Coordinates of C-alpha atoms in Angstrom, one line a residue:
M2 CA -0.2 0.0 0.0
T3 CA 1.2 2.8 -1.1
M4 CA 2.1 6.3 1.3
S5 CA -0.8 8.7 -0.4
S6 CA -3.6 5.6 -0.6
Q7 CA -2.5 5.0 3.6
Q8 CA -3.3 9.0 4.1
Q9 CA -6.2 9.2 2.4
P10 CA -8.6 8.6 4.5
H11 CA -7.0 11.4 6.9
D12 CA -7.1 14.1 5.2
V13 CA -7.9 18.0 7.8
L14 CA -11.6 16.7 7.6
S15 CA -11.7 13.8 8.4
T16 CA -9.5 14.2 10.9
L17 CA -12.0 17.3 12.0
D18 CA -14.9 14.9 12.3
A19 CA -12.7 12.3 14.7
A20 CA -11.3 14.7 16.6
K21 CA -12.1 14.3 20.8
T22 CA -13.3 17.0 22.1
Q23 CA -11.6 20.2 23.7
L24 CA -11.3 22.8 25.5
Y25 CA -11.1 24.8 22.2
H26 CA -14.6 23.6 21.5
F27 CA -16.3 25.2 24.8
T28 CA -13.7 28.3 24.6
T29 CA -16.1 28.1 20.9
I30 CA -18.7 27.4 22.5
I31 CA -18.9 30.9 25.1
I32 CA -17.2 32.8 22.0
A33 CA -20.4 32.4 19.9
G34 CA -22.5 32.0 22.2
M35 CA -22.2 35.6 24.1
G36 CA -24.0 37.4 21.2
F37 CA -26.9 35.1 21.3
F38 CA -26.4 35.8 24.5
T39 CA -26.7 39.9 24.2
D40 CA -29.2 39.0 21.7
A41 CA -31.6 37.5 24.7
Y42 CA -30.6 39.9 26.7
D43 CA -31.8 42.7 24.3
L44 CA -35.0 41.1 23.8
F45 CA -35.7 40.3 27.4
C46 CA -35.2 43.7 28.6
I47 CA -36.9 45.9 26.6
S48 CA -40.4 43.6 27.3
L49 CA -39.3 44.5 30.9
V50 CA -38.6 48.4 30.5
T51 CA -40.9 49.6 28.4
K52 CA -44.1 49.5 31.1
L53 CA -41.6 51.8 32.4
I54 CA -40.5 54.1 29.6
G55 CA -45.2 54.8 29.5
R56 CA -44.9 56.0 32.0
L57 CA -41.7 58.4 32.5
Y58 CA -42.8 59.5 28.7
Y59 CA -46.6 59.1 28.3
T60 CA -48.1 59.4 31.5
I61 CA -50.8 62.0 31.5
P62 CA -51.3 64.4 34.3
G63 CA -54.7 63.9 35.5
S64 CA -55.2 60.2 35.0
S65 CA -56.6 58.5 36.5
S66 CA -54.4 55.4 35.5
P67 CA -50.7 55.6 35.1
G68 CA -48.9 56.0 30.8
T69 CA -48.4 53.0 29.0
L70 CA -46.3 53.3 25.2
P71 CA -48.7 54.4 22.2
P72 CA -48.9 51.0 20.1
N73 CA -47.8 52.9 17.7
V74 CA -44.9 53.4 19.6
A75 CA -44.3 50.3 20.9
A76 CA -44.4 48.1 18.3
A77 CA -41.8 50.8 16.4
V78 CA -39.4 49.7 19.0
S79 CA -39.5 45.7 19.8
G80 CA -40.5 45.6 16.2
V81 CA -37.1 47.5 14.5
A82 CA -35.3 45.4 15.8
I83 CA -36.0 42.6 14.3
V84 CA -35.7 43.9 11.9
G85 CA -32.2 45.1 12.1
T86 CA -32.0 41.4 12.8
L87 CA -33.6 40.4 9.6
T88 CA -31.1 42.0 7.4
G89 CA -28.4 41.5 8.8
Q90 CA -29.3 37.9 8.7
L91 CA -29.3 38.3 5.2
F92 CA -26.0 40.9 4.4
F93 CA -23.6 38.8 7.4
G94 CA -24.9 35.6 6.2
W95 CA -24.0 36.3 2.6
L96 CA -20.5 38.6 3.6
G97 CA -19.9 35.1 5.8
D98 CA -19.2 33.2 3.0
K99 CA -17.5 35.8 0.3
M100 CA -14.6 37.2 2.7
G101 CA -15.2 34.3 5.5
R102 CA -16.4 34.0 8.6
K103 CA -13.6 35.1 10.7
K104 CA -13.4 38.4 8.9
V105 CA -16.4 39.8 10.1
Y106 CA -17.0 38.0 13.1
G107 CA -15.6 40.2 15.4
L108 CA -17.9 43.4 13.6
T109 CA -21.0 42.5 14.5
L110 CA -20.2 42.0 18.5
M111 CA -18.9 45.7 18.2
M112 CA -22.2 46.4 16.5
M113 CA -23.6 44.5 20.1
V114 CA -22.6 46.8 21.9
M115 CA -21.7 49.6 21.1
F116 CA -25.0 49.7 20.3
S117 CA -25.9 48.6 23.2
V118 CA -24.8 51.1 25.3
A119 CA -26.4 53.9 22.7
S120 CA -29.7 52.8 23.2
G121 CA -29.1 53.1 27.0
L122 CA -27.1 56.7 26.6
S123 CA -30.7 57.4 24.0
F124 CA -31.2 61.5 23.8
G125 CA -33.7 63.6 24.8
H126 CA -36.1 65.3 27.2
S127 CA -39.3 65.4 24.6
P128 CA -40.7 61.6 24.0
R129 CA -40.7 61.7 20.3
L130 CA -37.1 62.3 20.4
V131 CA -35.9 59.7 22.7
M132 CA -38.2 56.9 20.9
G133 CA -36.6 58.2 17.4
T134 CA -32.9 57.5 19.0
L135 CA -33.8 54.1 20.7
C136 CA -35.0 53.2 17.7
F137 CA -32.8 54.2 15.9
C138 CA -30.2 52.4 18.0
R139 CA -32.0 49.0 18.0
F140 CA -31.9 48.9 14.4
W141 CA -28.4 49.0 14.3
L142 CA -27.9 46.7 17.0
G143 CA -30.1 43.8 15.3
F144 CA -28.7 44.2 12.5
G145 CA -25.1 43.5 14.8
I146 CA -27.2 40.2 16.2
G147 CA -28.8 39.3 12.7
G148 CA -24.9 38.6 11.8
D149 CA -24.0 36.8 14.9
Y150 CA -27.2 34.0 14.0
P151 CA -25.5 32.3 10.9
L152 CA -21.9 33.8 11.9
S153 CA -22.0 31.7 15.0
A154 CA -24.0 28.4 13.9
T155 CA -21.7 28.0 10.9
I156 CA -18.8 28.5 13.1
M157 CA -19.4 26.0 15.7
S158 CA -20.6 23.5 12.6
E159 CA -17.2 23.6 11.4
Y160 CA -15.5 23.2 14.2
S161 CA -17.0 20.4 15.3
N162 CA -16.6 16.6 14.9
K163 CA -19.7 14.8 13.6
K164 CA -20.6 12.8 16.8
T165 CA -21.6 15.6 19.0
R166 CA -21.8 18.9 16.9
G167 CA -25.0 19.0 17.5
S168 CA -25.0 19.1 21.3
F169 CA -22.7 21.9 20.3
I170 CA -24.7 23.9 17.7
A171 CA -27.0 23.3 20.7
A172 CA -25.2 25.1 23.1
V173 CA -24.4 28.0 21.7
F174 CA -28.2 28.4 21.3
A175 CA -28.8 27.7 24.5
M176 CA -26.7 30.9 25.2
Q177 CA -29.8 32.6 24.6
G178 CA -31.2 30.9 27.6
I179 CA -28.5 32.5 30.1
G180 CA -29.4 36.0 28.5
I181 CA -33.0 35.4 29.5
L182 CA -32.2 34.8 33.1
F183 CA -29.6 37.2 33.2
A184 CA -31.9 40.2 32.4
G185 CA -34.8 39.0 34.9
F186 CA -31.9 38.9 38.0
V187 CA -30.3 42.6 36.7
T188 CA -33.7 44.1 36.1
I189 CA -34.3 42.9 39.5
I190 CA -31.6 43.8 41.2
I191 CA -32.0 47.1 39.9
A192 CA -35.0 47.5 40.4
L193 CA -34.6 46.8 44.2
I194 CA -31.6 48.7 44.2
F195 CA -33.3 51.9 42.8
K196 CA -36.4 51.2 45.4
H197 CA -34.5 51.2 47.9
F198 CA -32.5 54.2 47.5
F199 CA -35.7 56.3 46.5
P200 CA -39.4 54.8 47.8
A201 CA -42.1 56.0 45.8
P202 CA -45.6 55.2 46.7
P203 CA -48.7 53.7 44.4
Y204 CA -49.9 55.5 41.0
K205 CA -53.2 56.0 43.0
D206 CA -51.9 57.0 46.1
D207 CA -49.5 60.3 44.5
P208 CA -49.3 59.7 41.0
A209 CA -46.5 62.8 40.1
A210 CA -44.4 60.9 43.7
S211 CA -44.5 57.1 42.1
L212 CA -42.4 57.7 39.3
P213 CA -39.2 59.5 40.9
S214 CA -37.6 61.4 38.1
E215 CA -34.5 58.9 38.9
A216 CA -36.6 56.4 37.4
D217 CA -35.3 57.1 33.7
Y218 CA -31.7 55.9 34.8
V219 CA -33.3 52.2 35.2
W220 CA -34.1 51.5 32.1
R221 CA -31.3 53.2 30.8
I222 CA -28.8 51.0 33.1
I223 CA -30.8 47.7 31.7
L224 CA -30.1 47.7 28.2
M225 CA -26.4 49.2 28.5
F226 CA -25.3 46.1 31.0
G227 CA -25.6 43.4 29.0
A228 CA -23.0 44.7 26.5
I229 CA -20.2 43.8 29.1
P230 CA -20.2 39.9 28.9
A231 CA -20.1 39.8 24.9
M232 CA -17.0 42.9 25.3
L233 CA -15.8 40.6 27.3
T234 CA -15.0 38.4 24.2
Y235 CA -14.4 40.9 21.9
Y236 CA -10.4 40.1 21.7
W237 CA -11.1 35.7 21.4
R238 CA -13.4 36.3 18.3
L239 CA -10.3 38.7 17.0
K240 CA -8.1 35.7 18.0
M241 CA -9.8 33.1 16.4
P242 CA -8.8 31.2 13.1
E243 CA -10.4 31.1 10.0
T244 CA -12.5 27.8 10.8
P245 CA -10.5 24.4 8.3
R246 CA -13.9 23.9 6.7
Y247 CA -14.2 27.4 5.0
T248 CA -10.3 27.9 4.6
A249 CA -10.1 24.1 2.8
L250 CA -13.5 24.2 0.6
V251 CA -14.0 27.8 0.1
A252 CA -10.3 28.9 0.4
Q253 CA -8.9 26.0 -1.4
N254 CA -5.9 26.4 1.1
A255 CA -5.9 23.1 2.6
A256 CA -2.5 23.8 4.4
Q257 CA -3.0 26.5 6.1
A258 CA -5.7 24.7 7.3
A259 CA -4.0 22.6 8.4
Q260 CA -2.0 24.8 9.9
D261 CA -4.6 26.1 11.6
M262 CA -6.6 23.0 13.0
S263 CA -2.8 21.6 14.0
K264 CA -3.2 25.0 16.5
V265 CA -6.4 24.7 17.8
L266 CA -7.1 21.5 18.4
Q267 CA -3.6 19.6 19.1
V268 CA -3.1 17.4 15.7
E269 CA -1.0 17.0 14.1
I270 CA -1.4 17.4 10.0
T271 CA 1.2 17.0 7.5
T272 CA 1.2 19.2 4.5
E273 CA 0.8 15.6 1.8
Q274 CA -2.1 15.2 3.9
A275 CA -3.9 17.7 4.0
T276 CA -3.4 18.3 -0.2
V277 CA -6.0 15.3 -0.3
I278 CA -8.3 17.5 0.5
G279 CA -8.3 19.3 -3.4
S280 CA -10.0 16.0 -4.5
R281 CA -13.2 18.1 -2.8
V282 CA -13.6 20.3 -4.7
H283 CA -15.2 19.6 -7.6
K284 CA -18.0 21.2 -9.7
Q285 CA -19.3 24.8 -8.2
F286 CA -22.6 26.3 -8.6
G287 CA -24.2 29.1 -6.7
L288 CA -27.6 29.8 -5.1
F289 CA -29.7 30.7 -7.8
S290 CA -29.0 27.8 -9.9
A291 CA -30.6 25.0 -11.6
E292 CA -28.2 22.7 -9.9
F293 CA -29.0 24.3 -6.4
V294 CA -32.5 23.5 -6.6
R295 CA -32.2 19.7 -7.4
R296 CA -28.8 19.5 -4.4
H297 CA -31.1 20.9 -1.8
G298 CA -34.0 23.4 -3.0
K299 CA -36.7 21.2 -0.7
H300 CA -33.9 22.0 2.7
L301 CA -33.9 25.6 1.7
L302 CA -37.6 25.2 1.3
G303 CA -37.9 22.9 4.8
T304 CA -35.7 25.4 6.7
T305 CA -37.5 28.3 5.9
T306 CA -41.4 27.3 6.3
T307 CA -40.6 25.8 9.9
W308 CA -38.4 28.8 11.0
L309 CA -41.1 30.9 10.0
L310 CA -44.0 29.4 10.3
L311 CA -42.2 27.8 14.8
D312 CA -41.9 31.9 15.1
I313 CA -45.0 33.1 14.2
A314 CA -46.1 30.9 17.7
F315 CA -43.1 31.5 19.2
Y316 CA -43.1 35.4 19.6
S317 CA -47.0 35.2 19.8
Q318 CA -47.0 33.4 22.6
N319 CA -46.1 36.7 24.7
L320 CA -49.4 37.7 23.9
F321 CA -50.7 35.6 26.3
Q322 CA -48.1 37.1 29.5
K323 CA -50.7 39.3 30.8
D324 CA -53.5 37.2 30.6
I325 CA -51.4 34.4 33.3
F326 CA -49.6 36.8 35.2
S327 CA -53.2 38.9 35.6
A328 CA -54.9 36.0 36.3
I329 CA -52.7 34.1 39.2
G330 CA -52.1 37.9 40.6
W331 CA -48.8 38.0 40.0
I332 CA -48.7 41.9 38.8
P333 CA -51.9 43.7 39.9
K334 CA -53.4 47.2 38.6
A335 CA -50.8 48.9 37.6
S336 CA -52.6 52.2 39.1
T337 CA -52.1 49.9 42.2
M338 CA -48.1 49.9 42.2
S339 CA -45.3 52.6 41.8
A340 CA -42.7 52.4 38.3
L341 CA -40.3 50.8 40.6
D342 CA -42.9 48.0 41.7
E343 CA -43.8 47.6 38.3
L344 CA -40.9 47.1 36.7
F345 CA -39.8 44.7 39.5
K346 CA -42.7 42.7 39.2
I347 CA -43.0 42.0 35.6
A348 CA -39.3 41.5 35.8
R349 CA -40.1 38.9 38.8
A350 CA -42.9 37.0 37.4
Q351 CA -41.2 36.2 34.1
T352 CA -38.0 35.1 34.7
L353 CA -40.0 33.2 36.7
I354 CA -41.8 31.6 33.2
A355 CA -37.8 31.6 31.8
L356 CA -36.4 30.1 34.9
C357 CA -39.2 26.6 35.0
G358 CA -40.2 26.5 30.8
T359 CA -38.1 28.4 28.5
V360 CA -35.0 27.8 29.5
P361 CA -34.7 23.7 29.9
G362 CA -36.0 23.2 27.2
Y363 CA -33.0 24.6 25.6
W364 CA -30.7 22.0 27.8
V365 CA -32.8 19.5 27.1
T366 CA -31.7 20.1 23.8
V367 CA -27.8 19.9 24.5
A368 CA -28.1 16.5 26.5
L369 CA -30.3 14.7 23.3
I370 CA -29.6 16.5 20.9
D371 CA -27.5 14.0 19.2
K372 CA -29.2 11.2 21.0
I373 CA -31.9 11.7 19.1
G374 CA -31.3 13.5 15.9
R375 CA -32.6 17.2 14.8
W376 CA -35.6 15.2 12.9
W377 CA -37.7 13.3 16.1
I378 CA -36.5 16.7 17.9
Q379 CA -38.5 18.6 15.7
I380 CA -41.5 16.8 15.3
I381 CA -42.2 15.7 18.8
G382 CA -41.9 20.0 19.3
F383 CA -44.1 21.1 17.2
L384 CA -46.5 18.3 18.2
M385 CA -46.8 19.2 21.1
M386 CA -46.8 23.1 20.9
T387 CA -50.4 22.3 18.9
V388 CA -51.2 19.7 21.5
F389 CA -50.6 22.5 24.3
M390 CA -51.8 25.2 22.0
L391 CA -55.6 23.6 21.0
A392 CA -55.0 22.2 25.0
L393 CA -55.5 26.0 26.0
A394 CA -57.3 26.7 23.0
F395 CA -60.6 24.2 23.9
P396 CA -61.4 25.2 27.3
Y397 CA -60.1 28.6 27.4
D398 CA -62.5 30.3 29.8
H399 CA -62.3 27.3 32.0
W400 CA -58.1 28.4 32.0
T401 CA -58.9 31.8 33.1
T402 CA -61.9 31.0 35.5
P403 CA -60.2 32.0 39.5
G404 CA -58.9 28.4 40.6
N405 CA -57.9 27.2 37.5
Q406 CA -54.9 29.4 37.0
I407 CA -52.4 27.2 38.3
G408 CA -53.3 24.4 35.5
F409 CA -53.2 27.7 32.6
V410 CA -49.3 28.0 33.2
I411 CA -48.3 24.9 33.8
M412 CA -50.0 24.5 30.0
Y413 CA -47.8 28.1 29.4
G414 CA -44.4 26.9 30.8
L415 CA -44.8 23.0 28.7
T416 CA -45.4 25.4 25.5
F417 CA -42.8 27.4 26.1
F418 CA -40.4 23.4 26.8
F419 CA -41.6 21.8 23.9
A420 CA -40.8 25.5 21.6
N421 CA -36.7 25.3 22.6
F422 CA -36.9 22.0 23.5
G423 CA -37.8 21.6 19.6
P424 CA -38.1 23.6 16.4
N425 CA -36.9 26.8 18.4
S426 CA -33.7 24.6 18.4
T427 CA -33.3 22.6 15.6
T428 CA -34.3 25.4 13.0
F429 CA -31.4 26.5 13.7
I430 CA -28.7 24.2 14.6
V431 CA -30.2 22.5 11.1
P432 CA -29.1 25.4 8.0
A433 CA -25.6 25.4 9.8
E434 CA -25.0 21.8 8.6
I435 CA -26.7 20.4 5.1
F436 CA -25.6 23.4 2.7
P437 CA -22.7 22.7 1.2
A438 CA -19.6 24.9 2.4
R439 CA -19.6 27.8 0.1
L440 CA -23.5 28.5 1.1
R441 CA -23.3 27.5 4.3
S442 CA -24.0 31.4 5.8
T443 CA -26.2 32.6 3.4
C444 CA -28.4 30.1 3.5
H445 CA -28.6 30.3 7.1
G446 CA -28.8 33.8 6.7
I447 CA -32.2 33.4 4.4
S448 CA -33.2 30.6 6.6
A449 CA -33.5 32.5 10.1
A450 CA -34.6 35.4 8.2
A451 CA -37.5 33.9 7.1
G452 CA -38.2 32.8 10.6
K453 CA -37.7 37.0 11.9
V454 CA -40.3 37.5 9.1
G455 CA -42.5 34.8 10.9
A456 CA -41.6 37.0 14.3
I457 CA -43.2 40.1 12.8
I458 CA -45.9 38.1 12.5
G459 CA -46.2 36.7 15.5
S460 CA -45.5 39.6 17.4
F461 CA -47.1 42.4 15.6
G462 CA -50.0 41.1 13.7
F463 CA -52.0 39.3 16.8
L464 CA -51.5 41.6 18.6
Y465 CA -54.0 43.2 16.7
L466 CA -55.4 39.7 16.0
A467 CA -55.9 38.6 19.9
Q468 CA -57.6 41.2 20.9
N469 CA -61.1 41.0 22.4
E470 CA -63.9 41.1 19.7
D471 CA -66.3 43.4 21.9
P472 CA -64.6 46.8 21.0
K473 CA -64.8 48.2 24.9
K474 CA -62.8 45.3 26.3
T475 CA -59.9 46.2 23.3
D476 CA -56.4 47.3 24.6
H477 CA -56.2 50.9 24.4
G478 CA -55.6 52.2 20.6
Y479 CA -55.9 49.1 19.2
P480 CA -59.5 48.0 17.3
P481 CA -61.4 44.6 18.2
G482 CA -59.4 41.4 16.9
I483 CA -60.9 37.5 17.2
G484 CA -59.6 36.9 20.6
V485 CA -57.0 35.3 21.8
R486 CA -58.8 31.9 21.9
N487 CA -60.0 32.4 18.2
S488 CA -55.9 33.3 18.4
L489 CA -54.6 29.9 19.6
F490 CA -56.9 27.4 17.1
V491 CA -54.4 29.1 14.1
L492 CA -51.2 29.5 16.4
A493 CA -52.2 25.6 16.6
V494 CA -52.7 25.8 13.0
C495 CA -49.2 26.9 12.3
N496 CA -47.5 24.6 14.7
S497 CA -49.7 21.4 12.6
L498 CA -47.7 23.2 9.2
G499 CA -43.8 23.2 10.4
L500 CA -45.0 19.2 11.6
L501 CA -45.1 18.6 7.7
M502 CA -42.8 20.9 6.3
T503 CA -40.2 19.9 9.1
F504 CA -40.5 16.4 6.5
F505 CA -38.2 18.3 4.1
V506 CA -35.5 18.9 5.8
P507 CA -32.8 15.9 6.4
E508 CA -30.9 14.1 9.3
P509 CA -28.0 14.9 9.7
K510 CA -27.3 13.2 13.0
G511 CA -24.2 10.8 12.6
K512 CA -23.2 12.2 9.1
S513 CA -20.4 14.5 8.4
L514 CA -21.2 18.4 6.3
E515 CA -18.8 16.7 3.9
E516 CA -21.3 13.6 3.1
L517 CA -24.9 16.2 4.1
S518 CA -24.0 18.9 1.6
G519 CA -22.4 15.6 -1.3
E520 CA -19.1 17.4 -1.2
N521 CA -17.4 14.9 -0.1
Q522 CA -18.6 13.2 -3.9
S523 CA -17.1 12.9 -7.0
G524 CA -19.4 12.2 -9.1
E525 CA -22.5 13.2 -9.4
A526 CA -25.4 14.5 -6.7
C527 CA -25.5 13.0 -3.3
T528 CA -27.6 10.2 -2.1
H529 CA -28.6 12.1 0.9
C530 CA -29.7 15.1 -1.8
N531 CA -33.9 13.3 -2.3
Q532 CA -33.7 12.3 1.0
A533 CA -35.8 13.6 3.7
L534 CA -37.2 11.3 5.9
P535 CA -34.3 10.1 8.9
V536 CA -32.5 6.9 9.0

């Protein structure tokens, strides 16, 4: 047997697939995960402080109830970051394939840090000016967050071995859960500190005194605080080498790929071994080519539609929190609390929901994804979300009747659990595994952007749709809708459609990235390209 024939199975990519789990893998999880930490922190904490901002800038003197953000302002503050994220996912996804993952990776984190801080420094005393600068900063914050989706997923995927790749990518995504809890705890602590030093009576007792002027610092500090952990990882992002798969397959510099991998993964690969990878770079095809449609069109359809349908349901679930919190007495009427009391109680309630329902789902996915596979987790997740949505919808009046609130909370928490131990995790993971290296970041960005379209529908479409059918019972400023109960039925249909579209998505468990994308095939299309069901 010749030396070259002995070396061929042990090229750069095979070595990556077989590499043992090392410290660098966990370092990469932390470095990549900090982007999602900041993402979750920002999205979660803005929902906590909007009530406080409404009191500060929209309270009408002499009114019997404290001020709230007008519907158009509330939609702008929440939605502009989602639009920015969608744009960033498409732009940085494309750029990550053109320039390389490393070259743009530090830029996305720096944008998140800069505009997290800038959001808290939104200037002006008039509501129009403060909200305008806040929305401007949040758009660009979202733009940076959007870039982190395809880049972090792709980097973690391309550094992982095939045995634990799913768990590693899931762990990066699970940093969202840590970010959510951190946002809740930071808000609770800051609210308690300001309550201690600046005590205030309830609004109904003294409207002016219930809102101390120092409260304007509170929401700003909370928004800025999330930038600190992300800032600490900026240096390490700059020090990360380009992923060996990008260097070998896209830049076509296998020797550099071998050198980079030898540094970070403590394996030794000779230049002769590295050159074998050149045989894997064969016929190129673009995103809009007939060849891509033939090989991966069905997969891209599956990843985009499942992420879109998931986010419609996932983001709309937040609409029902006020019903739950009010029903179980966690959050009394606004007029019975001071501004800081309300902030504290909202943060406490949402943190408990996250701690019991949201966060565990992420880590159960990390533990099980490489055992039972992405496909089954996504199927089970969509199925259980459908079941719990229907279980909430059919007897909706029963669940909201005094005495039945605990059951409502349990059902609601389980819906969040199976979203995270389900499609909320897998829709992020699979697009980073099944597409060719030269289009991987782009396709992930497209899939994630489709999800943000679903987030816009879920957050704002259902904000109007879920309004009471009786015009007298709608939230202030909103037209009548179809009601929460009927909205739950619509969301159950979305989850059912997500389950069906999962059949267009292949099972990546236990396969190399090159086997999944067809880049290890020297002939025609890979056999995987027409496979959608798990093996």
